[in-house]
């Protein structure tokens, strides 16, 4: 009995030693995307070693940047034309080959379009259940996430041997960008090809404003803006406040702004220091994307608008009167 207890303890110690996490780095072949820092921070809550996989084409610069992130023990670099466009059909076999070689206990990616594209595919191929969009880590097998458009919080325990997880960036602080000195190794790229899809080109919207999901201030407009031209008022205000501009789905669907501005359940999740909702009613699907903002300001002409229930400061007013006034004050 004692012998079996001892061997069990030794087994547990060995298991702890084996605990290691692979973070999939999101980047543009030039620079690490901020969500990676939040994902490393979530990985550090699991204990054990943290490795980061940088897959792309001509992305050695990114691996160097990742090696300096505090808490990262090892960087795996997969630099090949096969990973142009970061297509999941090419990245999934790479991830599986990497997992077969290094046997991680956890694989984490940001809950962004990139992570949501890749992790479920890999999970299906490994026959495990992915755990999506976590907002907390309770232990190595238990995670917290939201359901019903953020209206309920769920604690999930996974019995799978490998945990494949996507991480909500706004729920974890970013890891420090410096202080680490991880070694870089080559990932098992040999023989990885993609016959299923081909990257042709991409057109990315360019903006001098801060990125929506990492901006400290976000000004969002809704259907109350009436048309796309009126959004100029918000862009001007945003430029004066060094803010990003967001929108409700109604504004996106009406064609006022492109859909990469959408905040909400089916858009981006933001949690800035200051969120200003202009002409937005506050439907639960919109709140799901912004209600964790530190300070929420709502401008709406309808005093009964649900947005006022979550707002720290509410202004019942016509936006076409008050936005130019605010702009004038900032001048
Ligand atoms: C499955 C699903 C997913 C969804 N995902 C999202 C999502 O990700 N993000 C999202 O935003 N929505 C989402 N929606 C849609 C959501 O339910 C709402 O329809 C949408 O958020 C409404 O947008 P809105 O507040 O801009 O428009 P409305 O609800 O029409 O509100 C417009 C507001 O503007 C105010 N207003 C009008 N004129 C003025 C003025 N001159 N001055 C001041 N205020 C004025 C009005 O009082 C009103 O409150 C989703 C819906 C479904 C079913």
PDB file of N, CA and C and ligand atoms in Angstrom, residues 222-224 226 247-251 262-267 279-283 285-286 299-302 305 317-320, ligand 1:
ATOM      1  N   UNK A 222     -23.396  53.820 -33.238  1.00  0.00           N
ATOM      2  CA  UNK A 222     -24.441  52.852 -33.581  1.00  0.00           C
ATOM      3  C   UNK A 222     -25.346  53.366 -34.672  1.00  0.00           C
ATOM      4  N   UNK A 223     -26.521  52.745 -34.760  1.00  0.00           N
ATOM      5  CA  UNK A 223     -27.483  53.117 -35.793  1.00  0.00           C
ATOM      6  C   UNK A 223     -27.896  54.584 -35.672  1.00  0.00           C
ATOM      7  N   UNK A 224     -27.791  55.094 -34.432  1.00  0.00           N
ATOM      8  CA  UNK A 224     -28.140  56.501 -34.207  1.00  0.00           C
ATOM      9  C   UNK A 224     -27.270  57.466 -34.997  1.00  0.00           C
ATOM     10  N   UNK A 226     -26.912  57.432 -38.035  1.00  0.00           N
ATOM     11  CA  UNK A 226     -27.736  57.658 -39.260  1.00  0.00           C
ATOM     12  C   UNK A 226     -27.067  57.282 -40.586  1.00  0.00           C
ATOM     13  N   UNK A 247     -17.999  50.112 -33.531  1.00  0.00           N
ATOM     14  CA  UNK A 247     -19.371  50.286 -34.007  1.00  0.00           C
ATOM     15  C   UNK A 247     -20.249  49.133 -33.528  1.00  0.00           C
ATOM     16  N   UNK A 248     -21.545  49.383 -33.553  1.00  0.00           N
ATOM     17  CA  UNK A 248     -22.484  48.293 -33.273  1.00  0.00           C
ATOM     18  C   UNK A 248     -22.688  47.500 -34.565  1.00  0.00           C
ATOM     19  N   UNK A 249     -23.280  46.340 -34.421  1.00  0.00           N
ATOM     20  CA  UNK A 249     -23.523  45.525 -35.620  1.00  0.00           C
ATOM     21  C   UNK A 249     -24.534  46.205 -36.551  1.00  0.00           C
ATOM     22  N   UNK A 250     -25.497  46.922 -35.954  1.00  0.00           N
ATOM     23  CA  UNK A 250     -26.491  47.603 -36.792  1.00  0.00           C
ATOM     24  C   UNK A 250     -25.793  48.608 -37.708  1.00  0.00           C
ATOM     25  N   UNK A 251     -24.790  49.312 -37.171  1.00  0.00           N
ATOM     26  CA  UNK A 251     -24.057  50.302 -37.977  1.00  0.00           C
ATOM     27  C   UNK A 251     -23.239  49.602 -39.060  1.00  0.00           C
ATOM     28  N   UNK A 262     -16.690  46.156 -35.762  1.00  0.00           N
ATOM     29  CA  UNK A 262     -17.813  45.689 -34.934  1.00  0.00           C
ATOM     30  C   UNK A 262     -17.368  45.198 -33.564  1.00  0.00           C
ATOM     31  N   UNK A 263     -18.066  45.716 -32.546  1.00  0.00           N
ATOM     32  CA  UNK A 263     -17.822  45.309 -31.162  1.00  0.00           C
ATOM     33  C   UNK A 263     -19.011  44.469 -30.721  1.00  0.00           C
ATOM     34  N   UNK A 264     -18.755  43.344 -30.069  1.00  0.00           N
ATOM     35  CA  UNK A 264     -19.867  42.562 -29.553  1.00  0.00           C
ATOM     36  C   UNK A 264     -19.658  41.073 -29.667  1.00  0.00           C
ATOM     37  N   UNK A 265     -20.734  40.363 -29.424  1.00  0.00           N
ATOM     38  CA  UNK A 265     -20.706  38.900 -29.387  1.00  0.00           C
ATOM     39  C   UNK A 265     -20.132  38.315 -30.671  1.00  0.00           C
ATOM     40  N   UNK A 266     -20.523  38.887 -31.807  1.00  0.00           N
ATOM     41  CA  UNK A 266     -20.020  38.372 -33.081  1.00  0.00           C
ATOM     42  C   UNK A 266     -18.996  39.335 -33.693  1.00  0.00           C
ATOM     43  N   UNK A 267     -18.495  40.236 -32.866  1.00  0.00           N
ATOM     44  CA  UNK A 267     -17.455  41.157 -33.309  1.00  0.00           C
ATOM     45  C   UNK A 267     -16.255  41.036 -32.391  1.00  0.00           C
ATOM     46  N   UNK A 279     -25.096  56.771 -29.686  1.00  0.00           N
ATOM     47  CA  UNK A 279     -26.235  56.330 -30.508  1.00  0.00           C
ATOM     48  C   UNK A 279     -26.327  54.818 -30.592  1.00  0.00           C
ATOM     49  N   UNK A 280     -26.000  54.159 -29.480  1.00  0.00           N
ATOM     50  CA  UNK A 280     -26.071  52.681 -29.389  1.00  0.00           C
ATOM     51  C   UNK A 280     -27.073  52.352 -28.289  1.00  0.00           C
ATOM     52  N   UNK A 281     -28.022  51.437 -28.581  1.00  0.00           N
ATOM     53  CA  UNK A 281     -29.089  51.170 -27.605  1.00  0.00           C
ATOM     54  C   UNK A 281     -28.611  50.321 -26.425  1.00  0.00           C
ATOM     55  N   UNK A 282     -27.653  49.398 -26.686  1.00  0.00           N
ATOM     56  CA  UNK A 282     -27.158  48.551 -25.595  1.00  0.00           C
ATOM     57  C   UNK A 282     -27.786  47.165 -25.598  1.00  0.00           C
ATOM     58  N   UNK A 283     -27.954  46.586 -26.783  1.00  0.00           N
ATOM     59  CA  UNK A 283     -28.449  45.199 -26.884  1.00  0.00           C
ATOM     60  C   UNK A 283     -27.433  44.264 -26.218  1.00  0.00           C
ATOM     61  N   UNK A 285     -26.086  41.633 -27.114  1.00  0.00           N
ATOM     62  CA  UNK A 285     -24.986  41.175 -27.988  1.00  0.00           C
ATOM     63  C   UNK A 285     -23.908  42.247 -28.112  1.00  0.00           C
ATOM     64  N   UNK A 286     -24.291  43.508 -27.992  1.00  0.00           N
ATOM     65  CA  UNK A 286     -23.268  44.566 -28.011  1.00  0.00           C
ATOM     66  C   UNK A 286     -22.553  44.608 -26.661  1.00  0.00           C
ATOM     67  N   UNK A 299     -24.053  58.023 -24.729  1.00  0.00           N
ATOM     68  CA  UNK A 299     -24.755  59.222 -25.229  1.00  0.00           C
ATOM     69  C   UNK A 299     -25.921  58.713 -26.068  1.00  0.00           C
ATOM     70  N   UNK A 300     -27.125  58.998 -25.604  1.00  0.00           N
ATOM     71  CA  UNK A 300     -28.308  58.486 -26.295  1.00  0.00           C
ATOM     72  C   UNK A 300     -29.476  59.425 -26.011  1.00  0.00           C
ATOM     73  N   UNK A 301     -30.296  59.645 -27.006  1.00  0.00           N
ATOM     74  CA  UNK A 301     -31.411  60.589 -26.783  1.00  0.00           C
ATOM     75  C   UNK A 301     -32.582  59.935 -26.051  1.00  0.00           C
ATOM     76  N   UNK A 302     -32.553  58.592 -25.960  1.00  0.00           N
ATOM     77  CA  UNK A 302     -33.644  57.867 -25.299  1.00  0.00           C
ATOM     78  C   UNK A 302     -33.239  57.527 -23.854  1.00  0.00           C
ATOM     79  N   UNK A 305     -32.950  53.842 -22.883  1.00  0.00           N
ATOM     80  CA  UNK A 305     -32.048  52.930 -23.619  1.00  0.00           C
ATOM     81  C   UNK A 305     -31.287  52.045 -22.618  1.00  0.00           C
ATOM     82  N   UNK A 317     -29.051  62.960 -24.618  1.00  0.00           N
ATOM     83  CA  UNK A 317     -28.922  64.127 -25.499  1.00  0.00           C
ATOM     84  C   UNK A 317     -28.881  63.681 -26.951  1.00  0.00           C
ATOM     85  N   UNK A 318     -29.046  64.663 -27.827  1.00  0.00           N
ATOM     86  CA  UNK A 318     -28.924  64.408 -29.265  1.00  0.00           C
ATOM     87  C   UNK A 318     -27.434  64.391 -29.608  1.00  0.00           C
ATOM     88  N   UNK A 319     -26.977  63.271 -30.146  1.00  0.00           N
ATOM     89  CA  UNK A 319     -25.536  63.140 -30.427  1.00  0.00           C
ATOM     90  C   UNK A 319     -25.048  64.184 -31.422  1.00  0.00           C
ATOM     91  N   UNK A 320     -25.962  64.621 -32.329  1.00  0.00           N
ATOM     92  CA  UNK A 320     -25.523  65.580 -33.352  1.00  0.00           C
ATOM     93  C   UNK A 320     -25.281  66.970 -32.746  1.00  0.00           C
TER      94      UNK A 320
HETATM   95  C1  LIG B   1     -26.726  36.307 -32.914  1.00  0.00           C
HETATM   96  C2  LIG B   1     -26.595  37.806 -32.841  1.00  0.00           C
HETATM   97  C3  LIG B   1     -25.347  38.370 -32.730  1.00  0.00           C
HETATM   98  C4  LIG B   1     -25.205  39.748 -32.652  1.00  0.00           C
HETATM   99  N1  LIG B   1     -23.947  40.281 -32.505  1.00  0.00           N
HETATM  100  C5  LIG B   1     -23.842  41.607 -32.319  1.00  0.00           C
HETATM  101  C6  LIG B   1     -22.563  42.200 -32.097  1.00  0.00           C
HETATM  102  O1  LIG B   1     -21.534  41.536 -32.102  1.00  0.00           O
HETATM  103  N2  LIG B   1     -22.510  43.532 -31.889  1.00  0.00           N
HETATM  104  C7  LIG B   1     -23.620  44.342 -31.888  1.00  0.00           C
HETATM  105  O2  LIG B   1     -23.486  45.553 -31.679  1.00  0.00           O
HETATM  106  N3  LIG B   1     -24.827  43.805 -32.121  1.00  0.00           N
HETATM  107  C8  LIG B   1     -24.962  42.480 -32.358  1.00  0.00           C
HETATM  108  N4  LIG B   1     -26.206  41.970 -32.621  1.00  0.00           N
HETATM  109  C9  LIG B   1     -27.306  42.904 -32.895  1.00  0.00           C
HETATM  110  C10 LIG B   1     -27.969  43.474 -31.655  1.00  0.00           C
HETATM  111  O3  LIG B   1     -28.987  42.595 -31.225  1.00  0.00           O
HETATM  112  C11 LIG B   1     -28.573  44.866 -31.944  1.00  0.00           C
HETATM  113  O4  LIG B   1     -29.457  44.740 -33.025  1.00  0.00           O
HETATM  114  C12 LIG B   1     -27.563  45.933 -32.278  1.00  0.00           C
HETATM  115  O5  LIG B   1     -26.531  45.948 -31.316  1.00  0.00           O
HETATM  116  C13 LIG B   1     -28.253  47.285 -32.311  1.00  0.00           C
HETATM  117  O6  LIG B   1     -27.342  48.270 -32.697  1.00  0.00           O
HETATM  118  P1  LIG B   1     -27.582  49.788 -32.297  1.00  0.00           P
HETATM  119  O7  LIG B   1     -27.610  49.902 -30.819  1.00  0.00           O
HETATM  120  O8  LIG B   1     -26.605  50.598 -33.053  1.00  0.00           O
HETATM  121  O9  LIG B   1     -29.005  50.104 -32.957  1.00  0.00           O
HETATM  122  P2  LIG B   1     -30.386  50.363 -32.280  1.00  0.00           P
HETATM  123  O10 LIG B   1     -30.774  49.282 -31.352  1.00  0.00           O
HETATM  124  O11 LIG B   1     -31.329  50.713 -33.375  1.00  0.00           O
HETATM  125  O12 LIG B   1     -30.123  51.663 -31.397  1.00  0.00           O
HETATM  126  C14 LIG B   1     -29.869  52.926 -31.906  1.00  0.00           C
HETATM  127  C15 LIG B   1     -29.851  53.892 -30.720  1.00  0.00           C
HETATM  128  O13 LIG B   1     -29.497  55.179 -31.185  1.00  0.00           O
HETATM  129  C16 LIG B   1     -30.244  56.118 -30.432  1.00  0.00           C
HETATM  130  N5  LIG B   1     -30.303  57.360 -31.225  1.00  0.00           N
HETATM  131  C17 LIG B   1     -30.912  57.549 -32.431  1.00  0.00           C
HETATM  132  N6  LIG B   1     -30.719  58.813 -32.853  1.00  0.00           N
HETATM  133  C18 LIG B   1     -29.976  59.430 -31.898  1.00  0.00           C
HETATM  134  C19 LIG B   1     -29.472  60.745 -31.761  1.00  0.00           C
HETATM  135  N7  LIG B   1     -29.677  61.688 -32.703  1.00  0.00           N
HETATM  136  N8  LIG B   1     -28.770  61.039 -30.645  1.00  0.00           N
HETATM  137  C20 LIG B   1     -28.554  60.117 -29.690  1.00  0.00           C
HETATM  138  N9  LIG B   1     -29.008  58.847 -29.760  1.00  0.00           N
HETATM  139  C21 LIG B   1     -29.717  58.519 -30.862  1.00  0.00           C
HETATM  140  C22 LIG B   1     -31.592  55.478 -30.240  1.00  0.00           C
HETATM  141  O14 LIG B   1     -32.252  56.040 -29.113  1.00  0.00           O
HETATM  142  C23 LIG B   1     -31.219  54.014 -30.046  1.00  0.00           C
HETATM  143  O15 LIG B   1     -31.060  53.703 -28.659  1.00  0.00           O
HETATM  144  C24 LIG B   1     -26.359  40.581 -32.709  1.00  0.00           C
HETATM  145  C25 LIG B   1     -27.616  40.007 -32.827  1.00  0.00           C
HETATM  146  C26 LIG B   1     -27.748  38.635 -32.898  1.00  0.00           C
HETATM  147  C27 LIG B   1     -29.117  38.043 -32.998  1.00  0.00           C
END
